[in-house]
The first five atom37 places (N, CA, C, CB, O) and aatype in JSON, in Angstrom:
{
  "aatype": [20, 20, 20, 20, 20, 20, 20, 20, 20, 20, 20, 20, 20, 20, 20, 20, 20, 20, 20, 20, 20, 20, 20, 20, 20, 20, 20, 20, 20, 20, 20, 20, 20, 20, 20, 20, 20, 20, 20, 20, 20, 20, 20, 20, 20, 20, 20, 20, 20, 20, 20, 20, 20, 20, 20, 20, 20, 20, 20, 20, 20, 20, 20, 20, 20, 20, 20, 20, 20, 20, 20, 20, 20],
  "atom_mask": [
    [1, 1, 1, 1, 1],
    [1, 1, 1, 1, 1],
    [1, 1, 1, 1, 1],
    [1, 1, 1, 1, 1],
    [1, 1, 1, 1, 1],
    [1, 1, 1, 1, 1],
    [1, 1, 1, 1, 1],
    [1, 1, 1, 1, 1],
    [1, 1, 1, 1, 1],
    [1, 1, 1, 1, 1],
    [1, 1, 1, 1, 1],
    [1, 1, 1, 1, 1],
    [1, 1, 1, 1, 1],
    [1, 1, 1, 1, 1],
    [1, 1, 1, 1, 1],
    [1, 1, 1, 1, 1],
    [1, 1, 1, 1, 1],
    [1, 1, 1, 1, 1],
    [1, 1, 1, 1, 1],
    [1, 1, 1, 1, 1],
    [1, 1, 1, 1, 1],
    [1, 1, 1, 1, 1],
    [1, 1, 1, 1, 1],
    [1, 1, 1, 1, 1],
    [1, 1, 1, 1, 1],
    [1, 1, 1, 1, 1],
    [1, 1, 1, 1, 1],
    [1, 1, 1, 1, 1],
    [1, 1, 1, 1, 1],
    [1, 1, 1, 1, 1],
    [1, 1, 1, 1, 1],
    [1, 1, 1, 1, 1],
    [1, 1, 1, 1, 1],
    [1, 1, 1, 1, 1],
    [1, 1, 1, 1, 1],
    [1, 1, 1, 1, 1],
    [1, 1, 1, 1, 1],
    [1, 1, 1, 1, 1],
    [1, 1, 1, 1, 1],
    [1, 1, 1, 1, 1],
    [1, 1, 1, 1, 1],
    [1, 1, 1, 1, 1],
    [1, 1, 1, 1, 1],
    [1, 1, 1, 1, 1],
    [1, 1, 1, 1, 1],
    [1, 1, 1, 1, 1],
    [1, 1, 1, 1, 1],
    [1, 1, 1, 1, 1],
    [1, 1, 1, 1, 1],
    [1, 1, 1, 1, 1],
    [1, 1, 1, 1, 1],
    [1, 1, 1, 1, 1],
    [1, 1, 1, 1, 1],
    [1, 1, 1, 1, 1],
    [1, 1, 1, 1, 1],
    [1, 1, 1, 1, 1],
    [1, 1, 1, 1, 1],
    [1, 1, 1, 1, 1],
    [1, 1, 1, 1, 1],
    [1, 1, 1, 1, 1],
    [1, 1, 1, 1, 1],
    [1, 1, 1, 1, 1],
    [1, 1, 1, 1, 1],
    [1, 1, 1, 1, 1],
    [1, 1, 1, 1, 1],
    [1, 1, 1, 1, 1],
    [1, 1, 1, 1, 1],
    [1, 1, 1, 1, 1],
    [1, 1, 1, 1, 1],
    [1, 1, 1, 1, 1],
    [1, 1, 1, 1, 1],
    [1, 1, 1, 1, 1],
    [1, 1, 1, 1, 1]
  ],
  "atom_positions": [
    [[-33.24, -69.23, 30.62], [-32.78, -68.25, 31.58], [-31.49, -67.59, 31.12], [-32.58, -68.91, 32.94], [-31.58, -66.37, 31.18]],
    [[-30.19, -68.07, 30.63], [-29.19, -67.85, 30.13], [-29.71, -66.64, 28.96], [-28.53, -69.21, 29.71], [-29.4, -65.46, 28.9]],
    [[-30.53, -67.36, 28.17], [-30.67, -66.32, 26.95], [-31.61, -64.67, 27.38], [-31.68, -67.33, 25.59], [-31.7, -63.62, 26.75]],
    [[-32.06, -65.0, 28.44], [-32.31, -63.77, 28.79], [-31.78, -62.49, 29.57], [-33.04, -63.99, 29.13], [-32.0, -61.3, 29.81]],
    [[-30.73, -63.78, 29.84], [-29.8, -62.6, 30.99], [-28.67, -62.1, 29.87], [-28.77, -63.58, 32.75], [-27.98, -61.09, 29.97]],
    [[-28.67, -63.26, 28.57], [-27.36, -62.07, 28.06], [-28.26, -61.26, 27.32], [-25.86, -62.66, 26.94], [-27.7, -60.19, 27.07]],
    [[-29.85, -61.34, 26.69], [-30.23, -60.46, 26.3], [-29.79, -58.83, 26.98], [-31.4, -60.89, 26.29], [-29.46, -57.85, 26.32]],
    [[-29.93, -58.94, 28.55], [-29.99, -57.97, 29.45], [-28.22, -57.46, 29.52], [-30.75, -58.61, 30.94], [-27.85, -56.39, 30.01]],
    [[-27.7, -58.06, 29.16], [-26.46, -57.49, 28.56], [-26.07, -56.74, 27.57], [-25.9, -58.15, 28.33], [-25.41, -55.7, 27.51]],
    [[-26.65, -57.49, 26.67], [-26.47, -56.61, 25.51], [-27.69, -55.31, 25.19], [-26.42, -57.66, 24.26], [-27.59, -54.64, 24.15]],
    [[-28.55, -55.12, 25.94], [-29.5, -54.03, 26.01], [-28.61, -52.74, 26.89], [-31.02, -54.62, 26.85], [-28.75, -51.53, 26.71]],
    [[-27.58, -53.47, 27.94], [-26.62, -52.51, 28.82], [-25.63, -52.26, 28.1], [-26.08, -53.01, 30.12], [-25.23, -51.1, 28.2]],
    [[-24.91, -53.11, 27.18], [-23.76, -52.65, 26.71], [-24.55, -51.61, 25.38], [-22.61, -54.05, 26.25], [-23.82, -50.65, 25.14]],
    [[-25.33, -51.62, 24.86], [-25.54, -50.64, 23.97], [-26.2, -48.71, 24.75], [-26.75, -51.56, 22.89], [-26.2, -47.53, 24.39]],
    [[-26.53, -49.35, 25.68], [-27.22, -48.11, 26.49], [-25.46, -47.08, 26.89], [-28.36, -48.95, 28.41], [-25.18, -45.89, 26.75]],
    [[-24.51, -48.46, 27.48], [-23.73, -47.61, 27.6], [-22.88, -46.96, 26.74], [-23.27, -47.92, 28.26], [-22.23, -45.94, 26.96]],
    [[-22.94, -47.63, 25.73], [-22.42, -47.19, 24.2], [-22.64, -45.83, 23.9], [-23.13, -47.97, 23.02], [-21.78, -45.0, 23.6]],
    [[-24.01, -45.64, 24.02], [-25.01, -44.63, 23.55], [-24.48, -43.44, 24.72], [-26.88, -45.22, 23.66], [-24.03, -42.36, 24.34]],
    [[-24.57, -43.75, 25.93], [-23.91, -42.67, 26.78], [-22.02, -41.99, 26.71], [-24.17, -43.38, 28.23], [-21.48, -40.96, 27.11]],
    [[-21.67, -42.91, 26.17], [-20.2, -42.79, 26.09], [-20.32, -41.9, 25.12], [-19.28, -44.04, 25.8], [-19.65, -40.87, 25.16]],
    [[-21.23, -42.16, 24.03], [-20.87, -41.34, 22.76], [-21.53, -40.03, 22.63], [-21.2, -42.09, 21.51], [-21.31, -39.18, 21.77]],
    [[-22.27, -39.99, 23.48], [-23.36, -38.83, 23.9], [-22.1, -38.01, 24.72], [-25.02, -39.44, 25.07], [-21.54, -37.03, 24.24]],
    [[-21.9, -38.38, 25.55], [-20.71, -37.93, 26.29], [-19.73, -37.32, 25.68], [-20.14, -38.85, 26.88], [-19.54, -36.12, 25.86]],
    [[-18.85, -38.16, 24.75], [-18.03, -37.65, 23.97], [-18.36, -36.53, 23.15], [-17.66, -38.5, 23.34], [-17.52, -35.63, 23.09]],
    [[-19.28, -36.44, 22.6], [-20.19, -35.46, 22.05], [-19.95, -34.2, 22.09], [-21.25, -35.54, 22.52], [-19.56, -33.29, 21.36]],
    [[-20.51, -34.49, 23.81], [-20.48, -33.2, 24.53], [-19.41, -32.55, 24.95], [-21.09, -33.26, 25.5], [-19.36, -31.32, 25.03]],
    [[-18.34, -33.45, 25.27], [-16.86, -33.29, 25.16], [-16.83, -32.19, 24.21], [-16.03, -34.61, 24.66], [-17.11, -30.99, 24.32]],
    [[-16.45, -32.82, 23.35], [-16.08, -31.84, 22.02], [-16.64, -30.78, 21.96], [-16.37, -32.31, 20.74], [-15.99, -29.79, 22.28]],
    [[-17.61, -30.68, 21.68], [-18.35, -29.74, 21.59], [-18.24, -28.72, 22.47], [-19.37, -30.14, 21.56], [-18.25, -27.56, 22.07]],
    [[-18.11, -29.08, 23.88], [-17.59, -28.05, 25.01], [-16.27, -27.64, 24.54], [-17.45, -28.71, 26.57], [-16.24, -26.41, 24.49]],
    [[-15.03, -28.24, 24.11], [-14.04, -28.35, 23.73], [-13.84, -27.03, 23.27], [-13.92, -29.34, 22.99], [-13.3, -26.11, 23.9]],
    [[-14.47, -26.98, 21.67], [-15.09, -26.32, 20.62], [-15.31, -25.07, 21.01], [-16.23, -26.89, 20.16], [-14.65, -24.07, 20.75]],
    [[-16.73, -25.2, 21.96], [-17.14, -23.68, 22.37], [-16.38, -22.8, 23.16], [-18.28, -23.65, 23.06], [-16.5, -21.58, 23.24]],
    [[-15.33, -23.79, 23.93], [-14.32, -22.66, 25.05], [-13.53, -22.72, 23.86], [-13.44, -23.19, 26.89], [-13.54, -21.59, 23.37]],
    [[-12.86, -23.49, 23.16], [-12.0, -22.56, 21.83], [-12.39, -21.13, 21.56], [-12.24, -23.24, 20.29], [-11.74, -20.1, 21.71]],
    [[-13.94, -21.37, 21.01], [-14.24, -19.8, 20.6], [-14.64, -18.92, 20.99], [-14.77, -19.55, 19.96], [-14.93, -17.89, 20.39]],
    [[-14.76, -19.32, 22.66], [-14.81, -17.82, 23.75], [-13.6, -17.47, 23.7], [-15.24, -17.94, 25.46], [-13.3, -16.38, 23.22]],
    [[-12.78, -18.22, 24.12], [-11.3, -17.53, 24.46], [-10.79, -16.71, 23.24], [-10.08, -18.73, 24.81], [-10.33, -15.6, 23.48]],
    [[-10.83, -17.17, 21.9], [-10.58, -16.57, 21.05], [-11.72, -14.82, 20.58], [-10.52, -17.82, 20.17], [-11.26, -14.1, 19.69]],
    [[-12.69, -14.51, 21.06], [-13.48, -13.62, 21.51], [-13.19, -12.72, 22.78], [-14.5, -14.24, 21.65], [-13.58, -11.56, 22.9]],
    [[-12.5, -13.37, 23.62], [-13.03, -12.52, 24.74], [-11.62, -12.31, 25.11], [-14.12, -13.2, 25.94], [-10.75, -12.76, 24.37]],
    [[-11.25, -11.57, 26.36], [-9.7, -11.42, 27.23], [-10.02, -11.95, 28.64], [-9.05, -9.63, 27.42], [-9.33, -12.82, 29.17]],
    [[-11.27, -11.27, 29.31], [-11.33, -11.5, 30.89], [-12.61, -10.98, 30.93], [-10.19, -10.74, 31.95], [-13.28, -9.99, 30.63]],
    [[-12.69, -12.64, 31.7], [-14.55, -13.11, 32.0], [-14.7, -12.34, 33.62], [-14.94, -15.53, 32.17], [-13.76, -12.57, 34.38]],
    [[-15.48, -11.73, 33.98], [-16.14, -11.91, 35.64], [-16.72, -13.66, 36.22], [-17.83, -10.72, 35.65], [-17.31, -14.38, 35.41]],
    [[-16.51, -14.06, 37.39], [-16.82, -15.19, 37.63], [-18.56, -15.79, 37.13], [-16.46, -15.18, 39.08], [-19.04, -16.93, 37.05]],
    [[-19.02, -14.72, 36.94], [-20.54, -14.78, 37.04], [-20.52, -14.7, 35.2], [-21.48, -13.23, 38.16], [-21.6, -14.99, 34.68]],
    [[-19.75, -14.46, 34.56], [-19.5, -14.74, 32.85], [-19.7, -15.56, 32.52], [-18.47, -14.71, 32.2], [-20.67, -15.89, 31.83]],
    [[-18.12, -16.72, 33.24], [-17.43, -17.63, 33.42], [-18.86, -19.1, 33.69], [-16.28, -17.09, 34.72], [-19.18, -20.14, 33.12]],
    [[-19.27, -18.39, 34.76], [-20.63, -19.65, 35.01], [-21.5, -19.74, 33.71], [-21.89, -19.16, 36.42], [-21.64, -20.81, 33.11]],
    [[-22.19, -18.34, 33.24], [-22.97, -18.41, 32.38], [-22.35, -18.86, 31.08], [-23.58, -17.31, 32.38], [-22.99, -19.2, 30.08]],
    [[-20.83, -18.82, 31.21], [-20.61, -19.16, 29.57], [-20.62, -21.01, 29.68], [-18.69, -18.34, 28.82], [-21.06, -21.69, 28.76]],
    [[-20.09, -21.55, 30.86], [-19.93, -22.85, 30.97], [-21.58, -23.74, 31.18], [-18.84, -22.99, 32.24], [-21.79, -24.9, 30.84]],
    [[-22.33, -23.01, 31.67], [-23.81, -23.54, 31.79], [-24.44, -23.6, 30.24], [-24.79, -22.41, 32.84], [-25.25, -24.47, 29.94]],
    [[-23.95, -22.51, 29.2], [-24.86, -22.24, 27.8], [-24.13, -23.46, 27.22], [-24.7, -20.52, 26.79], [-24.77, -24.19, 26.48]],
    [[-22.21, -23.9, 27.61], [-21.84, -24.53, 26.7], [-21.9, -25.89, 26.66], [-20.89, -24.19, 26.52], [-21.58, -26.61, 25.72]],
    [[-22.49, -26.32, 28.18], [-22.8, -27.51, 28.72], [-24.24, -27.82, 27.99], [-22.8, -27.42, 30.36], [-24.25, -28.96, 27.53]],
    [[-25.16, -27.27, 27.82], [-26.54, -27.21, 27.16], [-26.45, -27.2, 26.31], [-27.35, -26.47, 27.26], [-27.08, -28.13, 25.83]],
    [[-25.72, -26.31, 25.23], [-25.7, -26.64, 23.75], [-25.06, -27.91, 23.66], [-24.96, -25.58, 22.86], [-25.45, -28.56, 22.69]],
    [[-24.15, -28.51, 24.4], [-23.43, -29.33, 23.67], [-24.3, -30.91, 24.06], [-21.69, -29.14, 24.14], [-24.11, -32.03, 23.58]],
    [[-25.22, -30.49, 25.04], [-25.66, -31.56, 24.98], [-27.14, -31.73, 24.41], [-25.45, -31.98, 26.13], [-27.73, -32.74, 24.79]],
    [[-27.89, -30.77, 23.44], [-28.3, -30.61, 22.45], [-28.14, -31.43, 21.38], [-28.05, -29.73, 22.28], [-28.88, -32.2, 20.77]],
    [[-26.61, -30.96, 21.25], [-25.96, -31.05, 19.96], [-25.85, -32.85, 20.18], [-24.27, -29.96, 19.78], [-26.13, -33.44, 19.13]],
    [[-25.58, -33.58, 21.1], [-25.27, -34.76, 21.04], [-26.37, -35.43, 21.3], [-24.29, -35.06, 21.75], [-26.43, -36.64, 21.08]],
    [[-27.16, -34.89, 21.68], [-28.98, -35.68, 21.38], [-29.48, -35.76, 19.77], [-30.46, -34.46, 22.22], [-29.98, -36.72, 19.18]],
    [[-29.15, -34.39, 19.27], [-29.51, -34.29, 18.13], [-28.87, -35.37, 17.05], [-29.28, -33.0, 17.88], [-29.44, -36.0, 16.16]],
    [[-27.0, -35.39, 17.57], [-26.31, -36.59, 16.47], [-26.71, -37.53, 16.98], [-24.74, -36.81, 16.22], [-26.97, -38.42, 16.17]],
    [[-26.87, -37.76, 17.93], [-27.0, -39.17, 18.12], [-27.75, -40.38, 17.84], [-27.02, -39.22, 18.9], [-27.59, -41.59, 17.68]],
    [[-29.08, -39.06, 17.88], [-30.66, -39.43, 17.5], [-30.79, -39.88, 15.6], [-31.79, -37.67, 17.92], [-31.38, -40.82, 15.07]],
    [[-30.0, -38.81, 15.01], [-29.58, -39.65, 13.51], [-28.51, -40.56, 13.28], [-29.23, -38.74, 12.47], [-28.17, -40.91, 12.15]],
    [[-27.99, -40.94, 14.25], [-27.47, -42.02, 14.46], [-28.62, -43.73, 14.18], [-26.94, -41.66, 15.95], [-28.72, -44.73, 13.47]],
    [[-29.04, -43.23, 15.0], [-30.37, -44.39, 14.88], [-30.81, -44.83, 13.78], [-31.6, -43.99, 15.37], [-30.94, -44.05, 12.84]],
    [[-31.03, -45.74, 13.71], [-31.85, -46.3, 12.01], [-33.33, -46.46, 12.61], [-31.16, -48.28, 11.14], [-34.25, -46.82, 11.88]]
  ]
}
């Protein structure tokens, strides 16, 4: 019983691993992409502003499926 419950631990601590770093990911990457709007643009309309934060939320979490996934062995 013991050995199965820390199995079930260590199946959670890697899941959350995997989300933290997925996360972080996306961090950056959002980070990244408002770097290079602002450096592009002067003044968004609110309805810009949504669409630029919705494309940069999606790419970036693309982008951290994609590393993450070659992460994997």
């Amino acid at each position: 019983m013991h050995s199965a419950r820390y199995a079930g631990n260590a199946g959670f601590k890697l899941m959350l691993r995997a989300s933290l770093i997925s996360a972080a990911l996306t961090g950056l990457f959002c980070a990244g992409f408002a770097v290079f709007v602002d450096a592009i643009t002067m003044l968004f309309s609110v309805w810009h502003l949504l669409a630029v934060s919705f494309v940069s939320g999606f790419l970036g979490s693309l982008f951290a499926a994609f590393i993450t996934s070659r992460l994997r062995p």
